[in-house]
Short mmCIF file of C-alpha atoms in Angstrom, two decimals:
data_model
loop_
_atom_site.label_atom_id
_atom_site.label_comp_id
_atom_site.label_asym_id
_atom_site.label_seq_id
_atom_site.Cartn_x
_atom_site.Cartn_y
_atom_site.Cartn_z
CA MET A 643 47.15 -39.37 -82.17
CA ASN A 644 45.94 -42.56 -82.89
CA ASP A 645 45.62 -43.75 -86.48
CA THR A 646 44.22 -46.95 -85.61
CA PRO A 647 40.84 -46.93 -87.30
CA ALA A 648 37.37 -46.45 -84.95
CA PRO A 649 35.93 -50.26 -84.19
CA PHE A 650 32.46 -50.79 -84.82
CA PRO A 651 30.85 -51.37 -81.23
CA ALA A 652 29.28 -54.59 -80.52
CA PRO A 653 25.28 -54.60 -81.09
CA PHE A 654 23.00 -53.33 -78.18
CA THR A 655 21.32 -56.05 -76.40
CA GLU A 656 17.88 -57.12 -75.12
CA ASP A 657 18.54 -55.99 -71.96
CA ASP A 658 20.36 -52.74 -72.87
CA TYR A 659 16.49 -52.04 -74.56
CA ALA A 660 15.03 -53.03 -72.07
CA ALA A 661 17.06 -50.99 -69.31
CA ARG A 662 16.19 -48.04 -72.16
CA MET A 663 12.58 -48.40 -71.31
CA ALA A 664 12.12 -49.02 -67.73
CA ARG A 665 14.14 -46.12 -67.40
CA ALA A 666 11.64 -43.95 -69.52
CA VAL A 667 8.57 -45.39 -67.97
CA ARG A 668 9.76 -44.40 -64.35
CA GLU A 669 10.16 -40.85 -65.78
CA ALA A 670 6.88 -41.12 -67.31
CA SER A 671 5.46 -41.89 -64.13
CA GLY A 672 7.65 -39.06 -62.21
CA SER A 673 5.73 -36.79 -64.18
CA GLY A 674 1.91 -37.73 -63.87
CA LEU A 675 1.43 -39.58 -67.13
CA ALA A 676 -0.13 -42.64 -68.39
CA GLY A 677 2.75 -43.43 -70.49
CA LEU A 678 4.37 -42.90 -73.72
CA LEU A 679 3.67 -43.13 -76.90
CA ILE A 680 6.40 -43.74 -79.23
CA THR A 681 6.67 -43.67 -82.83
CA PRO A 682 9.06 -44.13 -86.05
CA GLY A 683 12.44 -41.81 -85.37
CA PRO A 684 15.30 -41.55 -83.09
CA ASP A 685 13.01 -41.81 -79.58
CA LEU A 686 11.72 -45.86 -81.33
CA VAL A 687 15.27 -46.51 -82.41
CA ARG A 688 17.09 -45.93 -79.22
CA LEU A 689 14.68 -47.23 -76.69
CA CYS A 690 13.42 -51.07 -78.46
CA GLY A 691 16.15 -51.10 -81.12
CA HIS A 692 12.79 -50.66 -84.32
CA ARG A 693 13.70 -48.84 -87.51
CA PRO A 694 10.55 -49.43 -90.12
CA THR A 695 12.45 -49.82 -93.34
CA ALA A 696 10.50 -47.45 -94.95
CA THR A 697 8.64 -44.21 -93.48
CA THR A 698 5.59 -44.98 -94.59
CA GLU A 699 1.73 -43.83 -93.54
CA ARG A 700 0.90 -46.81 -91.56
CA LEU A 701 0.50 -46.85 -87.29
CA THR A 702 3.89 -47.98 -85.50
CA LEU A 703 4.03 -47.28 -81.94
CA LEU A 704 5.18 -48.50 -78.79
CA VAL A 705 3.34 -47.66 -76.29
CA LEU A 706 5.79 -47.74 -72.37
CA ALA A 707 2.85 -47.92 -69.00
CA PRO A 708 3.88 -48.03 -65.86
CA GLY A 709 2.63 -51.52 -64.70
CA SER A 710 2.53 -52.47 -68.10
CA GLU A 711 5.21 -54.56 -70.28
CA PRO A 712 6.17 -52.48 -73.43
CA ARG A 713 3.90 -53.04 -76.08
CA LEU A 714 4.78 -52.66 -80.09
CA LEU A 715 2.11 -52.42 -82.17
CA VAL A 716 3.09 -52.25 -85.84
CA PRO A 717 1.39 -52.93 -89.76
CA SER A 718 1.57 -56.99 -90.36
CA VAL A 719 3.95 -56.42 -93.31
CA GLU A 720 6.91 -55.26 -91.34
CA ARG A 721 6.00 -57.42 -88.36
CA PRO A 722 9.25 -59.77 -89.79
CA ASP A 723 11.16 -57.03 -89.28
CA ALA A 724 10.45 -55.96 -86.24
CA GLU A 725 10.67 -59.49 -84.39
CA ALA A 726 14.72 -59.29 -85.95
CA THR A 727 15.74 -56.43 -83.93
CA ALA A 728 18.00 -56.49 -80.55
CA GLY A 729 15.40 -55.56 -78.79
CA ALA A 730 12.26 -57.88 -79.83
CA ASP A 731 11.93 -59.61 -77.34
CA ALA A 732 11.86 -56.94 -74.63
CA VAL A 733 8.62 -55.89 -75.99
CA ARG A 734 5.05 -57.85 -76.73
CA ILE A 735 5.06 -57.42 -80.26
CA SER A 736 1.21 -57.08 -82.28
CA ASP A 737 0.32 -55.98 -85.60
CA TRP A 738 -2.78 -54.57 -88.01
CA ARG A 739 -3.67 -55.39 -91.51
CA ASP A 740 -3.99 -52.87 -94.16
CA GLY A 741 -7.78 -52.94 -94.57
CA GLN A 742 -7.85 -53.32 -91.01
CA ASP A 743 -8.26 -49.45 -88.01
CA PRO A 744 -5.18 -49.19 -87.04
CA TYR A 745 -6.36 -46.85 -84.26
CA ALA A 746 -9.06 -49.34 -83.48
CA ALA A 747 -5.86 -51.98 -83.15
CA ALA A 748 -3.71 -49.14 -80.49
CA THR A 749 -6.98 -48.20 -78.22
CA GLY A 750 -6.36 -51.95 -75.72
CA LEU A 751 -3.02 -50.21 -75.48
CA LEU A 752 -3.79 -47.18 -73.94
CA LEU A 753 -6.13 -45.53 -70.71
CA PRO A 754 -9.15 -44.37 -72.21
CA ASN A 755 -8.49 -40.65 -70.40
CA GLY A 756 -4.69 -41.30 -70.16
CA ARG A 757 -2.05 -38.49 -70.60
CA TYR A 758 0.48 -39.38 -72.94
CA GLY A 759 3.72 -38.15 -73.67
CA VAL A 760 4.22 -38.31 -77.79
CA SER A 761 7.26 -38.41 -79.59
CA ASP A 762 7.59 -34.85 -81.33
CA THR A 763 8.12 -36.74 -84.75
CA THR A 764 4.46 -38.42 -84.27
CA TRP A 765 2.90 -37.40 -87.70
CA ALA A 766 -0.40 -35.35 -87.14
CA VAL A 767 -2.58 -37.74 -89.21
CA HIS A 768 -1.79 -40.38 -85.85
CA LEU A 769 -2.14 -38.31 -83.30
CA LEU A 770 -5.41 -37.15 -84.76
CA GLY A 771 -6.81 -40.52 -85.87
CA LEU A 772 -5.99 -41.73 -81.79
CA GLN A 773 -7.97 -38.41 -80.29
CA GLU A 774 -10.60 -39.28 -82.70
CA ALA A 775 -10.82 -43.08 -81.71
CA LEU A 776 -10.10 -41.84 -77.48
CA PRO A 777 -11.63 -38.57 -77.25
CA LEU A 778 -10.71 -38.34 -73.68
CA THR A 779 -6.82 -38.89 -74.16
CA THR A 780 -4.39 -36.14 -74.09
CA TYR A 781 -1.44 -35.67 -75.63
CA ARG A 782 2.25 -33.54 -74.78
CA PRO A 783 5.21 -33.24 -76.97
CA LEU A 784 8.15 -35.29 -74.88
CA SER A 785 10.14 -32.18 -75.41
CA VAL A 786 7.84 -30.40 -73.27
CA VAL A 787 6.79 -32.78 -70.72
CA LEU A 788 10.58 -34.90 -70.42
CA PRO A 789 13.01 -33.24 -72.05
CA LEU A 790 16.29 -35.31 -70.86
CA LEU A 791 14.53 -38.48 -71.38
CA HIS A 792 17.40 -39.07 -74.12
CA ALA A 793 19.74 -36.81 -71.71
CA VAL A 794 21.59 -39.26 -70.02
CA LYS A 795 23.42 -42.34 -71.98
CA ASP A 796 24.68 -45.60 -71.04
CA ASP A 797 28.04 -47.36 -71.27
CA HIS A 798 27.59 -49.08 -74.51
CA GLU A 799 25.55 -46.05 -76.17
CA VAL A 800 29.22 -43.66 -74.88
CA ALA A 801 31.16 -45.99 -76.51
CA ARG A 802 29.86 -44.97 -79.49
CA LEU A 803 29.46 -41.34 -79.36
CA ALA A 804 33.18 -41.70 -78.86
CA ALA A 805 33.61 -44.26 -81.90
CA ALA A 806 32.00 -41.76 -83.85
CA GLY A 807 34.18 -39.12 -83.00
CA ALA A 808 37.75 -41.48 -83.06
CA ALA A 809 36.24 -41.99 -86.96
CA ALA A 810 35.91 -38.00 -87.16
CA ASP A 811 38.84 -36.93 -85.83
CA ALA A 812 40.45 -39.22 -88.81
CA ALA A 813 38.52 -37.78 -91.29
CA TYR A 814 39.88 -34.09 -89.89
CA LYS A 815 43.66 -35.05 -89.55
CA GLU A 816 43.35 -36.59 -93.47
CA ILE A 817 41.37 -33.04 -94.64
CA LEU A 818 44.75 -31.07 -93.11
CA SER A 819 46.62 -32.59 -96.00
CA VAL A 820 44.17 -31.61 -98.99
CA ARG A 821 44.58 -28.42 -100.69
CA PHE A 822 42.69 -25.39 -100.09
CA THR A 823 44.07 -22.56 -101.94
CA GLY A 824 42.16 -22.27 -105.22
CA ARG A 825 39.53 -24.28 -104.06
CA ARG A 826 35.86 -24.04 -103.29
CA GLU A 827 34.25 -24.61 -100.22
CA ALA A 828 31.61 -26.77 -101.97
CA ASP A 829 35.12 -29.01 -103.41
CA VAL A 830 36.58 -29.10 -99.55
CA ALA A 831 33.10 -29.95 -98.09
CA ALA A 832 33.06 -33.17 -100.56
CA ASP A 833 36.15 -34.39 -99.71
CA LEU A 834 35.35 -34.26 -95.83
CA ASP A 835 31.98 -35.99 -96.83
CA ARG A 836 33.89 -38.86 -98.68
CA LEU A 837 36.44 -39.23 -95.54
CA LEU A 838 33.85 -39.05 -92.61
CA ARG A 839 32.13 -41.86 -94.96
CA ALA A 840 35.32 -43.50 -95.68
CA HIS A 841 35.73 -44.07 -91.50
CA GLY A 842 32.13 -45.50 -91.29
CA HIS A 843 29.57 -42.91 -91.26
CA SER A 844 26.01 -44.10 -92.54
CA GLU A 845 24.61 -39.75 -92.92
CA VAL A 846 27.05 -36.98 -92.71
CA PHE A 847 26.73 -33.02 -92.26
CA THR A 848 29.58 -31.07 -93.77
CA ALA A 849 29.70 -26.87 -93.21
CA VAL A 850 32.64 -25.15 -94.86
CA ALA A 851 32.91 -21.17 -94.17
CA SER A 852 35.77 -19.02 -95.56
CA GLY A 853 37.13 -15.34 -95.46
CA ARG A 854 34.32 -12.80 -93.76
CA ASP A 855 32.46 -15.95 -94.15
CA SER A 856 33.87 -17.34 -91.52
CA ALA A 857 32.23 -15.15 -89.24
CA ASP A 858 28.65 -16.37 -90.64
CA PRO A 859 26.90 -18.51 -88.10
CA HIS A 860 24.16 -19.36 -91.04
CA HIS A 861 26.84 -19.20 -93.96
CA ARG A 862 25.92 -22.28 -97.00
CA THR A 863 28.58 -24.41 -98.12
CA GLY A 864 28.87 -22.48 -101.45
CA GLU A 865 30.76 -21.86 -104.98
CA ARG A 866 33.60 -19.13 -103.05
CA THR A 867 37.22 -19.80 -103.85
CA LEU A 868 39.70 -20.26 -100.73
CA ARG A 869 43.03 -17.73 -101.28
CA LYS A 870 45.79 -17.30 -98.92
CA GLY A 871 45.04 -15.35 -95.44
CA ASP A 872 41.00 -17.08 -94.90
CA MET A 873 40.36 -17.84 -91.67
CA VAL A 874 38.15 -21.23 -92.39
CA VAL A 875 35.68 -22.84 -89.93
CA LEU A 876 34.97 -26.48 -90.97
CA ALA A 877 31.97 -27.54 -88.91
CA PHE A 878 31.21 -31.92 -90.08
CA GLY A 879 29.94 -35.09 -88.23
CA GLY A 880 26.93 -37.00 -88.54
CA LEU A 881 26.36 -40.80 -87.85
CA ARG A 882 28.40 -44.05 -87.47
CA SER A 883 26.07 -47.18 -85.29
CA GLY A 884 23.61 -44.58 -85.24
CA TYR A 885 25.05 -42.47 -82.52
CA SER A 886 26.36 -38.67 -83.71
CA SER A 887 29.45 -37.14 -83.80
CA HIS A 888 29.69 -33.03 -84.20
CA THR A 889 33.45 -31.50 -83.93
CA THR A 890 34.10 -27.76 -85.22
CA ARG A 891 37.94 -27.00 -86.14
CA THR A 892 39.33 -23.80 -87.73
CA LEU A 893 42.13 -23.55 -90.13
CA HIS A 894 44.42 -21.16 -91.67
CA VAL A 895 45.45 -20.68 -95.07
CA GLY A 896 48.52 -19.39 -94.95
CA GLU A 897 50.72 -17.88 -92.46
CA PRO A 898 47.92 -16.12 -89.79
CA THR A 899 48.43 -12.58 -88.37
CA PRO A 900 48.69 -12.09 -84.57
CA GLU A 901 45.54 -10.59 -83.90
CA GLU A 902 43.66 -13.93 -85.56
CA ARG A 903 46.22 -16.15 -83.62
CA THR A 904 45.12 -14.18 -80.31
CA VAL A 905 41.31 -14.92 -81.22
CA HIS A 906 41.67 -18.30 -81.74
CA ASP A 907 44.39 -18.78 -78.61
CA THR A 908 40.94 -17.00 -76.50
CA VAL A 909 38.76 -19.39 -78.34
CA ARG A 910 40.83 -22.11 -77.41
CA THR A 911 40.95 -21.08 -73.81
CA ALA A 912 37.66 -20.61 -73.04
CA GLN A 913 36.33 -23.73 -74.41
CA ARG A 914 38.98 -25.90 -72.20
CA THR A 915 37.98 -23.32 -69.39
CA ALA A 916 34.32 -24.83 -69.77
CA PHE A 917 35.35 -28.15 -70.19
CA GLU A 918 37.35 -27.80 -67.05
CA ALA A 919 34.01 -27.22 -65.06
CA VAL A 920 32.30 -29.94 -65.78
CA ALA A 921 31.62 -31.90 -62.89
CA PRO A 922 27.94 -33.88 -61.35
CA GLY A 923 25.51 -31.48 -60.38
CA ALA A 924 27.27 -28.37 -62.16
CA THR A 925 24.37 -26.67 -64.22
CA CYS A 926 24.66 -26.04 -67.84
CA GLN A 927 24.14 -21.79 -66.84
CA GLU A 928 27.69 -22.00 -65.49
CA ILE A 929 29.59 -24.01 -67.65
CA ASP A 930 28.36 -21.04 -70.09
CA ARG A 931 28.92 -18.57 -68.06
CA ARG A 932 33.44 -19.57 -67.84
CA ALA A 933 33.47 -19.68 -70.97
CA ARG A 934 31.32 -16.46 -72.18
CA ARG A 935 33.80 -14.58 -69.28
CA VAL A 936 37.07 -15.82 -70.58
CA ILE A 937 35.97 -14.41 -73.94
CA GLU A 938 34.61 -10.95 -72.22
CA GLU A 939 38.07 -10.77 -70.46
CA ALA A 940 39.96 -10.69 -73.69
CA GLY A 941 37.78 -7.89 -74.82
CA TYR A 942 35.35 -9.71 -77.66
CA GLY A 943 32.56 -10.51 -75.22
CA GLU A 944 30.37 -8.65 -77.97
CA TYR A 945 31.29 -11.16 -80.47
CA ALA A 946 31.01 -14.96 -78.74
CA ALA A 947 28.87 -17.44 -80.23
CA GLU A 948 25.23 -17.90 -79.08
CA ARG A 949 26.07 -21.05 -76.81
CA THR A 950 28.48 -22.77 -75.23
CA GLY A 951 27.28 -26.56 -76.50
CA HIS A 952 24.00 -28.68 -76.59
CA GLY A 953 22.98 -32.53 -75.73
CA ILE A 954 24.09 -35.06 -78.49
CA GLY A 955 23.21 -38.97 -79.09
CA VAL A 956 21.03 -40.10 -81.56
CA ARG A 957 20.10 -36.85 -82.45
CA PRO A 958 23.13 -34.50 -83.27
CA HIS A 959 21.36 -31.39 -81.36
CA GLU A 960 19.40 -32.86 -77.85
CA PRO A 961 18.66 -31.23 -74.30
CA PRO A 962 20.51 -30.17 -72.48
CA TYR A 963 21.87 -26.78 -74.08
CA LEU A 964 24.75 -24.92 -72.60
CA THR A 965 23.04 -21.21 -72.71
CA GLY A 966 23.30 -18.55 -70.03
CA THR A 967 19.63 -19.73 -69.23
CA ASP A 968 19.44 -23.52 -68.87
CA THR A 969 19.78 -24.12 -65.36
CA THR A 970 20.06 -28.39 -65.90
CA SER A 971 22.34 -29.79 -63.66
CA LEU A 972 24.48 -32.07 -64.61
CA VAL A 973 24.75 -35.74 -64.08
CA PRO A 974 27.29 -38.95 -65.14
CA GLY A 975 26.28 -40.13 -68.37
CA MET A 976 25.43 -36.63 -70.19
CA CYS A 977 26.33 -36.47 -73.35
CA PHE A 978 26.98 -32.71 -75.10
CA SER A 979 29.64 -30.59 -77.48
CA ILE A 980 31.51 -27.82 -75.54
CA GLY A 981 32.59 -25.08 -78.27
CA SER A 982 33.47 -21.34 -77.62
CA GLY A 983 33.81 -19.25 -80.89
CA VAL A 984 34.13 -15.67 -81.71
CA ARG A 985 32.66 -13.85 -84.90
CA LEU A 986 34.12 -10.42 -85.85
CA PRO A 987 31.19 -9.35 -88.56
CA GLY A 988 32.90 -8.62 -92.50
CA ARG A 989 36.32 -10.00 -91.27
CA PHE A 990 36.15 -13.20 -89.88
CA GLY A 991 35.34 -15.94 -87.37
CA VAL A 992 36.53 -18.70 -85.12
CA ARG A 993 34.99 -21.97 -83.89
CA VAL A 994 35.97 -25.12 -81.54
CA ALA A 995 33.96 -27.68 -80.59
CA ASP A 996 33.87 -31.38 -79.42
CA VAL A 997 32.09 -33.80 -78.17
CA VAL A 998 32.10 -34.62 -73.98
CA THR A 999 30.62 -36.72 -71.62
CA CYS A 1000 30.07 -36.03 -67.55
CA THR A 1001 32.26 -38.81 -65.32
CA GLU A 1002 31.87 -39.19 -61.82
CA ASP A 1003 35.13 -37.43 -61.70
CA GLY A 1004 34.50 -34.41 -64.19
CA GLY A 1005 34.82 -34.26 -68.04
CA ARG A 1006 36.02 -36.68 -70.44
CA TRP A 1007 36.39 -35.50 -74.38
CA LEU A 1008 34.71 -38.25 -76.98
CA ASN A 1009 36.70 -36.80 -79.74
CA GLU A 1010 40.45 -36.00 -79.45
CA ALA A 1011 41.47 -33.87 -82.91
CA ASP A 1012 43.88 -31.41 -82.88
CA ARG A 1013 42.21 -27.99 -81.30
CA ALA A 1014 45.22 -25.66 -82.66
CA LEU A 1015 45.15 -23.90 -85.45
CA ALA A 1016 46.12 -25.53 -88.79
CA VAL A 1017 47.82 -23.67 -90.88
CA VAL A 1018 47.13 -25.56 -94.61
CA GLU A 1019 47.74 -24.86 -98.68
#
């Protein structure tokens, strides 16, 4: 494993943001939309690079429409911040002042009877304000009309996901050297949180499930004390340079039983089988079924985890989803988790998951932490 700290990728450029917005406009046009209305949150950050310094009630709106240059409407007090972003030159910025009607300012950017896709994170007060100002406009959530808007990443985004994965790998390697026996789940989670931040994560999630709770997919890290004989599932990651890491590993406190090793081997084989099925044109459904078949043939079918994976990017979870019902076909640049798991209620659970990107030649791991059943003290 490479011990060199993952470098922080170079900043995105105006061209990066312009290309993403142009692609979003093409997809909007192809779906019969008059345009897209992007409000603060992951959509806005990815498409134009603007992240308001604070969440406020003031309207901020990126308007992307066919035949028009991208327009960014911001409160006047936040205009300097908007103009300082890397994507500022790829948009035309206008502002509104306190005391003015922000929705009246927005009307000149929209068609009076247009059908728009809107960020899922849009505040209701803003959507209602737009509807009142332009009563003939209609709005649909982006997750419904363009669920795959962010699914295909450019090379620079893949590099960020890989750097985030490498940082999570380094944190995992270090957590294996801490003591587990006699410590609480919460203590281990705190150690993992600290290590992820030390390796450059700005936001972190950690979940530690031990003993019989390792079979509970919704277990909340708690006060349980770890002891010899425990299976321990670690799910961890977060944001580094604005892009997500998401890794799951299973450890054992002391020497595991033959059955525990067998289950872990089955899960690893299922994950590897799913990874080997990644290729342009393969469907999410097919990949999920490949992994599930391995677990079924090993006799654990009824205990298999719910899904094999999910898309990942500026959000930790986004379409597509590697489930038995998602017929989305993979294309190069899609990035997603691939994992497998077996949960034996009241006994123990095993899960192993990593981030993968689809390339022209198949799948490529974006993190490489040791997938073996680690034995810890």
